C-alpha atoms as an extended CHARMM CRD file, in Angstrom:
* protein
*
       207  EXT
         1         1  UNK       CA             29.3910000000        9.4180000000       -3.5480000000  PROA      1               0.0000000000
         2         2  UNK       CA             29.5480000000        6.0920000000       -1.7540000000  PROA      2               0.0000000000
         3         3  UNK       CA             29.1830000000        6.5110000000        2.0740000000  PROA      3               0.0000000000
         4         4  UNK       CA             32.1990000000        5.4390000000        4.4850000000  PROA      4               0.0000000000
         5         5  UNK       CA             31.5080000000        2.6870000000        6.7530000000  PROA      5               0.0000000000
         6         6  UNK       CA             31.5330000000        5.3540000000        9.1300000000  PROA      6               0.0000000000
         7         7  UNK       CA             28.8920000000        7.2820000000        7.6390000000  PROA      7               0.0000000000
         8         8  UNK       CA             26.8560000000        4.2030000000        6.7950000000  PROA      8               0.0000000000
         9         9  UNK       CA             26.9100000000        3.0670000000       10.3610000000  PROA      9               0.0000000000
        10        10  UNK       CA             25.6490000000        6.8580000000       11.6450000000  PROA      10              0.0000000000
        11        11  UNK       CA             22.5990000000        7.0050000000        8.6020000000  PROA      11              0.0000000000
        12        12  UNK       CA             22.3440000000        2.8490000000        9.9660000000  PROA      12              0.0000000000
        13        13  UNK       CA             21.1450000000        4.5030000000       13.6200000000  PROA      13              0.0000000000
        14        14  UNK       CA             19.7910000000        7.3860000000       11.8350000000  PROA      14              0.0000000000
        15        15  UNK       CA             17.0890000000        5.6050000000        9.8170000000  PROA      15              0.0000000000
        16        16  UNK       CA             16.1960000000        2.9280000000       12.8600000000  PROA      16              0.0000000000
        17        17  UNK       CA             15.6270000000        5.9960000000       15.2640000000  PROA      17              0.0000000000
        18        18  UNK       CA             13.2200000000        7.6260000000       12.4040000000  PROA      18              0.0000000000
        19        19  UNK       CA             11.4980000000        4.4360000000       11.7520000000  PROA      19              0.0000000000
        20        20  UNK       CA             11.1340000000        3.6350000000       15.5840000000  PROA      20              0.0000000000
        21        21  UNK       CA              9.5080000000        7.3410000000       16.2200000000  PROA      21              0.0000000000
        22        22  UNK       CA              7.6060000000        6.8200000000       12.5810000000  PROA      22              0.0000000000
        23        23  UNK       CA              5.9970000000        3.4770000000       13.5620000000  PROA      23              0.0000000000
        24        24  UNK       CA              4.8760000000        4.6280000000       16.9610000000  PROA      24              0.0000000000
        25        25  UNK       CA              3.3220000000        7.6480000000       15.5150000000  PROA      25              0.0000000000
        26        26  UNK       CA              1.4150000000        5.6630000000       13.1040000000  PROA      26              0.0000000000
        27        27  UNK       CA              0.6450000000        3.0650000000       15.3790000000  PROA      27              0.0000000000
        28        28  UNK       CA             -0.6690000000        5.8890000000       17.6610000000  PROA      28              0.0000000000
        29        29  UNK       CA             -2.7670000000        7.3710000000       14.9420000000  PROA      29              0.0000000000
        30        30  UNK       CA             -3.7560000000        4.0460000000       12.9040000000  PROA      30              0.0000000000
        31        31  UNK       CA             -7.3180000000        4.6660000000       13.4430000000  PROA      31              0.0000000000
        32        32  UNK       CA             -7.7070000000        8.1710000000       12.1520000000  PROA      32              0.0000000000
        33        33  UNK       CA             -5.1950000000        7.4710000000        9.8740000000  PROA      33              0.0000000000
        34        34  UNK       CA             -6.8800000000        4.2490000000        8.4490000000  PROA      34              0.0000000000
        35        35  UNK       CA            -10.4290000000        6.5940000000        8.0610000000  PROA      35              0.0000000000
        36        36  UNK       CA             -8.7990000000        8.9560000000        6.1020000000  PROA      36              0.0000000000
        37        37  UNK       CA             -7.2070000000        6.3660000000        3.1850000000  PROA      37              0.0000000000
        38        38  UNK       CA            -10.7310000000        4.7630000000        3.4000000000  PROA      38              0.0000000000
        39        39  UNK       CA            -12.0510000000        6.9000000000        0.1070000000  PROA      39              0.0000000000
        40        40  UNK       CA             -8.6120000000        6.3190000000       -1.1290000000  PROA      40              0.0000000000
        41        41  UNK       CA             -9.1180000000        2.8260000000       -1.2840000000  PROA      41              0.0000000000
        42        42  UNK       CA            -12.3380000000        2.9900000000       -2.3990000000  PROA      42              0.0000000000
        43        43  UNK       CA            -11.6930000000        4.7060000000       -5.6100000000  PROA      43              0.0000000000
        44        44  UNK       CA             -8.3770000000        2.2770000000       -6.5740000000  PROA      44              0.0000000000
        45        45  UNK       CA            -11.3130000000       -0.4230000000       -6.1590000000  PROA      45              0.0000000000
        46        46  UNK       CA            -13.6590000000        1.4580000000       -8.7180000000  PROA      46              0.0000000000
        47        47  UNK       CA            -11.1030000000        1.7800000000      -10.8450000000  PROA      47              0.0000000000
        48        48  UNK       CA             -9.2220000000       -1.4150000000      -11.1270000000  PROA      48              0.0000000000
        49        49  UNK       CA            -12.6390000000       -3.9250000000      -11.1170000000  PROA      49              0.0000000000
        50        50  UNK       CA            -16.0700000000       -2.9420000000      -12.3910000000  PROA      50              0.0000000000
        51        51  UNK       CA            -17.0350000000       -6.1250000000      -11.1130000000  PROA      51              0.0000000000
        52        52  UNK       CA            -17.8160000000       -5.2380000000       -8.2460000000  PROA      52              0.0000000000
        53        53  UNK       CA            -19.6470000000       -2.0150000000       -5.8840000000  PROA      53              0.0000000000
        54        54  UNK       CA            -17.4240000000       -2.0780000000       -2.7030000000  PROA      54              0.0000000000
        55        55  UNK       CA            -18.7150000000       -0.7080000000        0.4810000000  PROA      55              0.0000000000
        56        56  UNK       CA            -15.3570000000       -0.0890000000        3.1470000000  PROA      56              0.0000000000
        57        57  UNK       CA            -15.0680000000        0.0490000000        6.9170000000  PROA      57              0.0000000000
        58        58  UNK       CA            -12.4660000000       -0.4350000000        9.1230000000  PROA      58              0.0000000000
        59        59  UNK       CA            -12.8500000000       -2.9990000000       11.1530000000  PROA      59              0.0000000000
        60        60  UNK       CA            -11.0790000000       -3.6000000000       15.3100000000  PROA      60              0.0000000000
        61        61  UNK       CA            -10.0420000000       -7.0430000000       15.5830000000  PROA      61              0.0000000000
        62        62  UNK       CA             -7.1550000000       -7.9680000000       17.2830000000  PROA      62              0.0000000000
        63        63  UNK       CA             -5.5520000000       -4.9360000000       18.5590000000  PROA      63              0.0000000000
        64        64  UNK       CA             -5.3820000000       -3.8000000000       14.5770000000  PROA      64              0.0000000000
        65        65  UNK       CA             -7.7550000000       -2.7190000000       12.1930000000  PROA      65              0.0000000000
        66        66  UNK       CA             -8.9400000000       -4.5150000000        9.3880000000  PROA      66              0.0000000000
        67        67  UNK       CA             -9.4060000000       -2.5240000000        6.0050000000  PROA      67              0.0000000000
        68        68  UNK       CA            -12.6620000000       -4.4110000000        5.5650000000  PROA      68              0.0000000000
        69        69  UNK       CA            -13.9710000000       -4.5560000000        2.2530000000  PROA      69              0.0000000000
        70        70  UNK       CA            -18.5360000000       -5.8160000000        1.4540000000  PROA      70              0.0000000000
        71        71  UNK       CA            -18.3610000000       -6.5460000000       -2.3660000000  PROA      71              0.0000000000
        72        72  UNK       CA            -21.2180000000       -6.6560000000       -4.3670000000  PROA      72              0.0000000000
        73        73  UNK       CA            -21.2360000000       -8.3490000000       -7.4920000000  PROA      73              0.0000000000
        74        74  UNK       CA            -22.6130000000       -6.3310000000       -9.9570000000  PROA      74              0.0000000000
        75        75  UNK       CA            -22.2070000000       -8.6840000000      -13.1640000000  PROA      75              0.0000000000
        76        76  UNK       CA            -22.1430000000      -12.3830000000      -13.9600000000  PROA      76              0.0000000000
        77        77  UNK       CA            -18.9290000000      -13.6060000000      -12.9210000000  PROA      77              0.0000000000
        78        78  UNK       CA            -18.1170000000      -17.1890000000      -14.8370000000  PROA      78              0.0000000000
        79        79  UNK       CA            -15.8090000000      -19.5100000000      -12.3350000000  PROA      79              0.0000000000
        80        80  UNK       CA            -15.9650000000      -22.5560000000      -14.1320000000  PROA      80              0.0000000000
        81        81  UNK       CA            -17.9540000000      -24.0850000000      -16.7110000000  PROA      81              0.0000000000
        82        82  UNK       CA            -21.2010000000      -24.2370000000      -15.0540000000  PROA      82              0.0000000000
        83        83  UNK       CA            -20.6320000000      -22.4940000000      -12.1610000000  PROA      83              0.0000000000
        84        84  UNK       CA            -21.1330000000      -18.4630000000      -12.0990000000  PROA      84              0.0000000000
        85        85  UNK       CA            -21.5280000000      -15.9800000000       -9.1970000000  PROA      85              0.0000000000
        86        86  UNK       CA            -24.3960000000      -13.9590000000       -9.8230000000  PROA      86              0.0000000000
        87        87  UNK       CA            -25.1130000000      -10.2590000000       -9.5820000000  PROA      87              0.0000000000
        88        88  UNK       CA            -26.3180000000       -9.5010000000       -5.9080000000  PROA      88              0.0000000000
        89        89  UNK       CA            -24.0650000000      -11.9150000000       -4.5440000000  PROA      89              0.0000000000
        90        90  UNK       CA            -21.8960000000      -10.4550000000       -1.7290000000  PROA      90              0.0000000000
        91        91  UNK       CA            -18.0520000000      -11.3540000000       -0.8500000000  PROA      91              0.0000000000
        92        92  UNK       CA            -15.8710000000      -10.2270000000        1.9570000000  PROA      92              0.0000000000
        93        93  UNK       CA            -12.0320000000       -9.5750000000        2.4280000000  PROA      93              0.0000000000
        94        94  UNK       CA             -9.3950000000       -7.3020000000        4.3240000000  PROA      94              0.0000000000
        95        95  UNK       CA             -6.5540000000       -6.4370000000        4.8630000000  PROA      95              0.0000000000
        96        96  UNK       CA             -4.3280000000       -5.2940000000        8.0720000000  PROA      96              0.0000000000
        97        97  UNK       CA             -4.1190000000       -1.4820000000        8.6320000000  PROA      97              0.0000000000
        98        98  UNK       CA             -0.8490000000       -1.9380000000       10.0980000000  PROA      98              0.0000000000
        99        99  UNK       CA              0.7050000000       -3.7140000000        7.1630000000  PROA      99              0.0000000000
       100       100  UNK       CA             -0.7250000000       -0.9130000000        5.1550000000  PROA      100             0.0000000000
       101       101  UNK       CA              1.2290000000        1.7380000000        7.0350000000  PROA      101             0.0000000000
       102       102  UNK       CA              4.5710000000        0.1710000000        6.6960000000  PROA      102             0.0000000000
       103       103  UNK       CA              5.3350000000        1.0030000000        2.6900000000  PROA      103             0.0000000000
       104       104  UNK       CA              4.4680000000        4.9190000000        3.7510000000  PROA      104             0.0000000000
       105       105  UNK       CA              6.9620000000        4.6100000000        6.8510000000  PROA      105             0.0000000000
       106       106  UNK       CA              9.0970000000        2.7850000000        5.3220000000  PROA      106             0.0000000000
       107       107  UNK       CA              9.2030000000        5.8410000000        2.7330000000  PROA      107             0.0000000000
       108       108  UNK       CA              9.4210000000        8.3300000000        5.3670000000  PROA      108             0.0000000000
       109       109  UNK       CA             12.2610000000        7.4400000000        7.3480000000  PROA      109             0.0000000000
       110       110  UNK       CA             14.4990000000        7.1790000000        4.2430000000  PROA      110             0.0000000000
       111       111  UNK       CA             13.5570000000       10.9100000000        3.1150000000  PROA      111             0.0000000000
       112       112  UNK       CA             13.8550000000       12.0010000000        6.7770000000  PROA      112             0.0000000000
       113       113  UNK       CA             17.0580000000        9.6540000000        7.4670000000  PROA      113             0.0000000000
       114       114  UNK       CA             19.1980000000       10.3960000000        4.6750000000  PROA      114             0.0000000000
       115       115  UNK       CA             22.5390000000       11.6710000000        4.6940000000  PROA      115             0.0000000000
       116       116  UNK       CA             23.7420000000       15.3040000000        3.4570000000  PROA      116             0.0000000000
       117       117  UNK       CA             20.6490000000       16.3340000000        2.1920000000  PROA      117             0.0000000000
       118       118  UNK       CA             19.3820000000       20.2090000000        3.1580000000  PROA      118             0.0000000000
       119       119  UNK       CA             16.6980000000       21.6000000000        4.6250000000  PROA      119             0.0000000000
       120       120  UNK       CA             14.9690000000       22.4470000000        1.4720000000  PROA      120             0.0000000000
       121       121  UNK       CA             15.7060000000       19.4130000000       -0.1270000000  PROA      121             0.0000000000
       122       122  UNK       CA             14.6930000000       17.6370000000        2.3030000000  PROA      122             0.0000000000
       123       123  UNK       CA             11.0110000000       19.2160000000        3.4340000000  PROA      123             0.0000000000
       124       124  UNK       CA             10.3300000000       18.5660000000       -0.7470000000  PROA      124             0.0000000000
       125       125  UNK       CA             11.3950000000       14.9890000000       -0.2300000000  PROA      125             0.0000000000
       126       126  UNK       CA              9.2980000000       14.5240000000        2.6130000000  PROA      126             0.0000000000
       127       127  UNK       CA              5.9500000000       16.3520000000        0.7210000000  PROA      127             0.0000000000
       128       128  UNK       CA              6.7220000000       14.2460000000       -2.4590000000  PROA      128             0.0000000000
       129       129  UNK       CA              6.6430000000       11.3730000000       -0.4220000000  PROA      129             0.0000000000
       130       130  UNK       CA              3.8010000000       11.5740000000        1.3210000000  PROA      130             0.0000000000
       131       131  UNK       CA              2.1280000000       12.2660000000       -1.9720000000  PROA      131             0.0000000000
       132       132  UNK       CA              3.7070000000        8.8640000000       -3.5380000000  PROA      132             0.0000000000
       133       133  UNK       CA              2.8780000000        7.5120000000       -0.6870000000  PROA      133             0.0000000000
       134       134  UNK       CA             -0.8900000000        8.2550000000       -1.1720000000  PROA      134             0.0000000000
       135       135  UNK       CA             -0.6360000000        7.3740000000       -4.2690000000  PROA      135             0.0000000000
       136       136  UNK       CA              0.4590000000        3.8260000000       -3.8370000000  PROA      136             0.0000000000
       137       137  UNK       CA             -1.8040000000        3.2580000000       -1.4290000000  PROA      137             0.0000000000
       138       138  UNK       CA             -4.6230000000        4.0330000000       -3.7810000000  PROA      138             0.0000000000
       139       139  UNK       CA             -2.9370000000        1.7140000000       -6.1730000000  PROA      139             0.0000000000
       140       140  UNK       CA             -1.7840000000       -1.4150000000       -4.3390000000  PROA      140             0.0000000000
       141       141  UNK       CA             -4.0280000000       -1.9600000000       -1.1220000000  PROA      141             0.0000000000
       142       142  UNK       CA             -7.0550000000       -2.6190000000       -3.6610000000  PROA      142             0.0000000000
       143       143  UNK       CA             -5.1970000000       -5.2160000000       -5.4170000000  PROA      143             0.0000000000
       144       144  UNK       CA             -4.7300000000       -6.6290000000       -2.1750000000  PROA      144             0.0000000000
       145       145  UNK       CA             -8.3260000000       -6.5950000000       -1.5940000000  PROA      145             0.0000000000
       146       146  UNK       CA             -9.6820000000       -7.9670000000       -5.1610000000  PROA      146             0.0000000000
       147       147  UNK       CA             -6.8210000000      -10.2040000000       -4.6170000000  PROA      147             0.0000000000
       148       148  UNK       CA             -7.8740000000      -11.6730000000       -1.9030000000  PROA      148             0.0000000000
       149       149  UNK       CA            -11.3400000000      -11.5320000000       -3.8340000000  PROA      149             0.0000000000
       150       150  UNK       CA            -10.0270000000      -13.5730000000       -6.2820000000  PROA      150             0.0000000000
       151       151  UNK       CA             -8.9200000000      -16.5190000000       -3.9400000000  PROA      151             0.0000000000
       152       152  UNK       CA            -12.7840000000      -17.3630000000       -2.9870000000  PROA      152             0.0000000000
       153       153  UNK       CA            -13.3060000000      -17.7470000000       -6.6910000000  PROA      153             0.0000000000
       154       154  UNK       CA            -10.2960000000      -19.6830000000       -7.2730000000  PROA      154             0.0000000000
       155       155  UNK       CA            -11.2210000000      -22.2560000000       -4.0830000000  PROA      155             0.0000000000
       156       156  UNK       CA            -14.9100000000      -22.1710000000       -5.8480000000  PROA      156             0.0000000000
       157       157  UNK       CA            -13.4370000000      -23.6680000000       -8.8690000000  PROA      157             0.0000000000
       158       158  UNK       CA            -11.2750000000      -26.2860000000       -7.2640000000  PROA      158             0.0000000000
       159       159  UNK       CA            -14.1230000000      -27.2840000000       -5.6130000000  PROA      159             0.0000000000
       160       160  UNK       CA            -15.5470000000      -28.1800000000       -8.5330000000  PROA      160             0.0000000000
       161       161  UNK       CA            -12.9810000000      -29.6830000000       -9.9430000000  PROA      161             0.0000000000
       162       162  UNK       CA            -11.8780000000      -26.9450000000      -12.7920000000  PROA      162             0.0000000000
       163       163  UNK       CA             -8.8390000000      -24.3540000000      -13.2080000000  PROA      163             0.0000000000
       164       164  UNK       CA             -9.4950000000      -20.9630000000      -13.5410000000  PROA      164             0.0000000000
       165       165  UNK       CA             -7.3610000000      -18.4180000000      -15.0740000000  PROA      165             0.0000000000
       166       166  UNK       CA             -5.2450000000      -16.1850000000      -12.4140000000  PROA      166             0.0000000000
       167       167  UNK       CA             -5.8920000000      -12.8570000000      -13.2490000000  PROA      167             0.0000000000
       168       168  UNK       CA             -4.1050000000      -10.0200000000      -12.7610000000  PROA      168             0.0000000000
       169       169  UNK       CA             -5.2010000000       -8.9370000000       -9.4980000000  PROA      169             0.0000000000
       170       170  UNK       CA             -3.9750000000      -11.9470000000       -8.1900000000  PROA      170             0.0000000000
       171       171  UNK       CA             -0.8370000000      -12.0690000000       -9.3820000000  PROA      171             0.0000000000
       172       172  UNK       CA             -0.1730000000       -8.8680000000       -7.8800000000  PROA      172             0.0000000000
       173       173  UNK       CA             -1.9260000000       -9.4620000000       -4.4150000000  PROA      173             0.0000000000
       174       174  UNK       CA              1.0750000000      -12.2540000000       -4.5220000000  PROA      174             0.0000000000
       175       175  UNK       CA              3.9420000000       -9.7450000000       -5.6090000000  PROA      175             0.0000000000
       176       176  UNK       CA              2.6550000000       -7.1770000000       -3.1040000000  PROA      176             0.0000000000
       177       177  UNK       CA              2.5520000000       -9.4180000000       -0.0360000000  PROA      177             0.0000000000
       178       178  UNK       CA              5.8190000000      -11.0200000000       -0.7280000000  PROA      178             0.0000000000
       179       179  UNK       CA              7.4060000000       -8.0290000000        0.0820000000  PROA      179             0.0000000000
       180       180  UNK       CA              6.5380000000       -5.9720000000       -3.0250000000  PROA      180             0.0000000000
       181       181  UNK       CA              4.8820000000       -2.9850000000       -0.9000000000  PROA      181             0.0000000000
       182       182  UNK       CA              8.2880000000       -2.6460000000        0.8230000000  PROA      182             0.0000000000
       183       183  UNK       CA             10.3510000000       -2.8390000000       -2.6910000000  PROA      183             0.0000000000
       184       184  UNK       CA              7.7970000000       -0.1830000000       -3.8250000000  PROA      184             0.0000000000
       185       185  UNK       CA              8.4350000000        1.6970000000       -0.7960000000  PROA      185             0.0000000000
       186       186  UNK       CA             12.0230000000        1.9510000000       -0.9340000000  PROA      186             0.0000000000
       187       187  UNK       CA             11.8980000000        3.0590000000       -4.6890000000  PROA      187             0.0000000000
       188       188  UNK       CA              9.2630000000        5.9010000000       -3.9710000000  PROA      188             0.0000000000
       189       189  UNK       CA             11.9950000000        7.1110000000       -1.0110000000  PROA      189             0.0000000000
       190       190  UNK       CA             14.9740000000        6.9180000000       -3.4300000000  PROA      190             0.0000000000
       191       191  UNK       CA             13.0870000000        8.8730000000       -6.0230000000  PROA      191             0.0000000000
       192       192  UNK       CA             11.6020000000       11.3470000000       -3.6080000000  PROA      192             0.0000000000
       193       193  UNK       CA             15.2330000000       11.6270000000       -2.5410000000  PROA      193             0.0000000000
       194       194  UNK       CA             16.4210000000       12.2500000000       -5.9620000000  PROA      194             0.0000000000
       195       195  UNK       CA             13.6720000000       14.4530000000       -7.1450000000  PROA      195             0.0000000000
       196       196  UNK       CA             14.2850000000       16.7270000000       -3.6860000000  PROA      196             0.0000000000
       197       197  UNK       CA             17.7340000000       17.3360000000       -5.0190000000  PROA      197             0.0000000000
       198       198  UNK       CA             16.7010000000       18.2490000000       -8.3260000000  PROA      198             0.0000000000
       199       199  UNK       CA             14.5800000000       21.0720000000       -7.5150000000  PROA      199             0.0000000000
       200       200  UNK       CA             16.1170000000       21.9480000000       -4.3270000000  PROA      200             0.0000000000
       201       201  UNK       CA             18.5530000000       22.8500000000       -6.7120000000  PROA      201             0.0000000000
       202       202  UNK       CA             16.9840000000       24.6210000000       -9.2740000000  PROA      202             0.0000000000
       203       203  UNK       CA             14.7130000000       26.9290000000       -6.3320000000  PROA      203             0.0000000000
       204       204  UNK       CA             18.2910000000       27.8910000000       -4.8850000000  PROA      204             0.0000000000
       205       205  UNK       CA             19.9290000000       28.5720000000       -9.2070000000  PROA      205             0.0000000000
       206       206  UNK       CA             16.6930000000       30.3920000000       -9.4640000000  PROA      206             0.0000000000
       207       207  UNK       CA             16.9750000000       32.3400000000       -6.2370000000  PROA      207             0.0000000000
């Protein structure tokens, strides 16, 4: 049922206070945090690009963390006629940590935040969305990266005077940072929200 404007103004408050307490606590715990999406990351990398063999760190630099990424290039990779980047060669990028924590808060505080939902329904929420959470982690923060991989070899062939095919990674690096980690974000907490009230429902037919 559609909430009330009184009832959207109370789950208003609701979700800012969750979000508030959410983003301190990952602020607060960025650094462990960051270390422990590190392999994470590292397999979404494998697994979209065999182009390259990434080594990660994270990186301080300006009261954040970087999610530094060393790529190796581990096959010829043509940029323009004439012009390749050769196995061996090494390329750099990152990403904030903190921009990386938003989608999963973001998540988070709609579970925890939402109106009318029970207990149970809402502790499945909030494990289903830490899982989707994980998940897009895995999958978008590494298109970031190869993204951002993508715009030294695009700059290489402008340089030279040639066009170069945008590739996939790059067209998502550009969907992602234009505010399609937050879209994805909202749409895991809807469906965790969704799927919570499913089988909360089904444990307490069953029971």
């Amino acid at each position: 049922m559609p909430m009330d404007s009184a009832e959207l103004v109370r789950f208003s408050v609701r979700l800012l206070l969750v979000w508030l307490l959410l983003s301190v606590l990952a602020f607060v715990f960025r650094q462990p945090i960051g270390a422990f999406l590190l392999p994470f990351v590292d397999f979404g990398i494998r697994e979209w690009s065999q182009d390259f063999a990434p080594g990660l760190a994270l990186v301080a630099k300006d009261n954040d963390y970087l999610i530094s990424v060393s790529a190796w290039v581990l096959r010829p990779i043509p940029v323009a006629a004439g012009y390749t980047v050769n196995p061996g060669a090494q390329m750099t990028a990152g990403t904030h940590l903190t921009h990386t924590l938003v989608p999963p808060v973001i998540t988070l505080s709609l579970i925890l935040a939402w109106p009318g939902a029970a207990l149970a329904q809402r502790i499945i929420a909030a494990i289903g969305g830490i899982l989707l959470s994980l998940l897009l982690v895995t999958a978008t923060v590494p298109l970031v990266l190869l993204g951002n991989l993508e715009i030294m070899f695009q700059n290489m062939a402008e340089q030279a005077g040639r066009s170069r095919p945008v590739p996939f990674s790059l067209d998502a690096m550009i969907f992602l940072e234009s505010g399609g980690r937050w879209l994805l974000a909202v749409l895991a907490g809807l469906l965790c929200i969704c799927a919570g009230k499913l089988l909360a429902g089904r444990v307490q037919t069953n029971g």
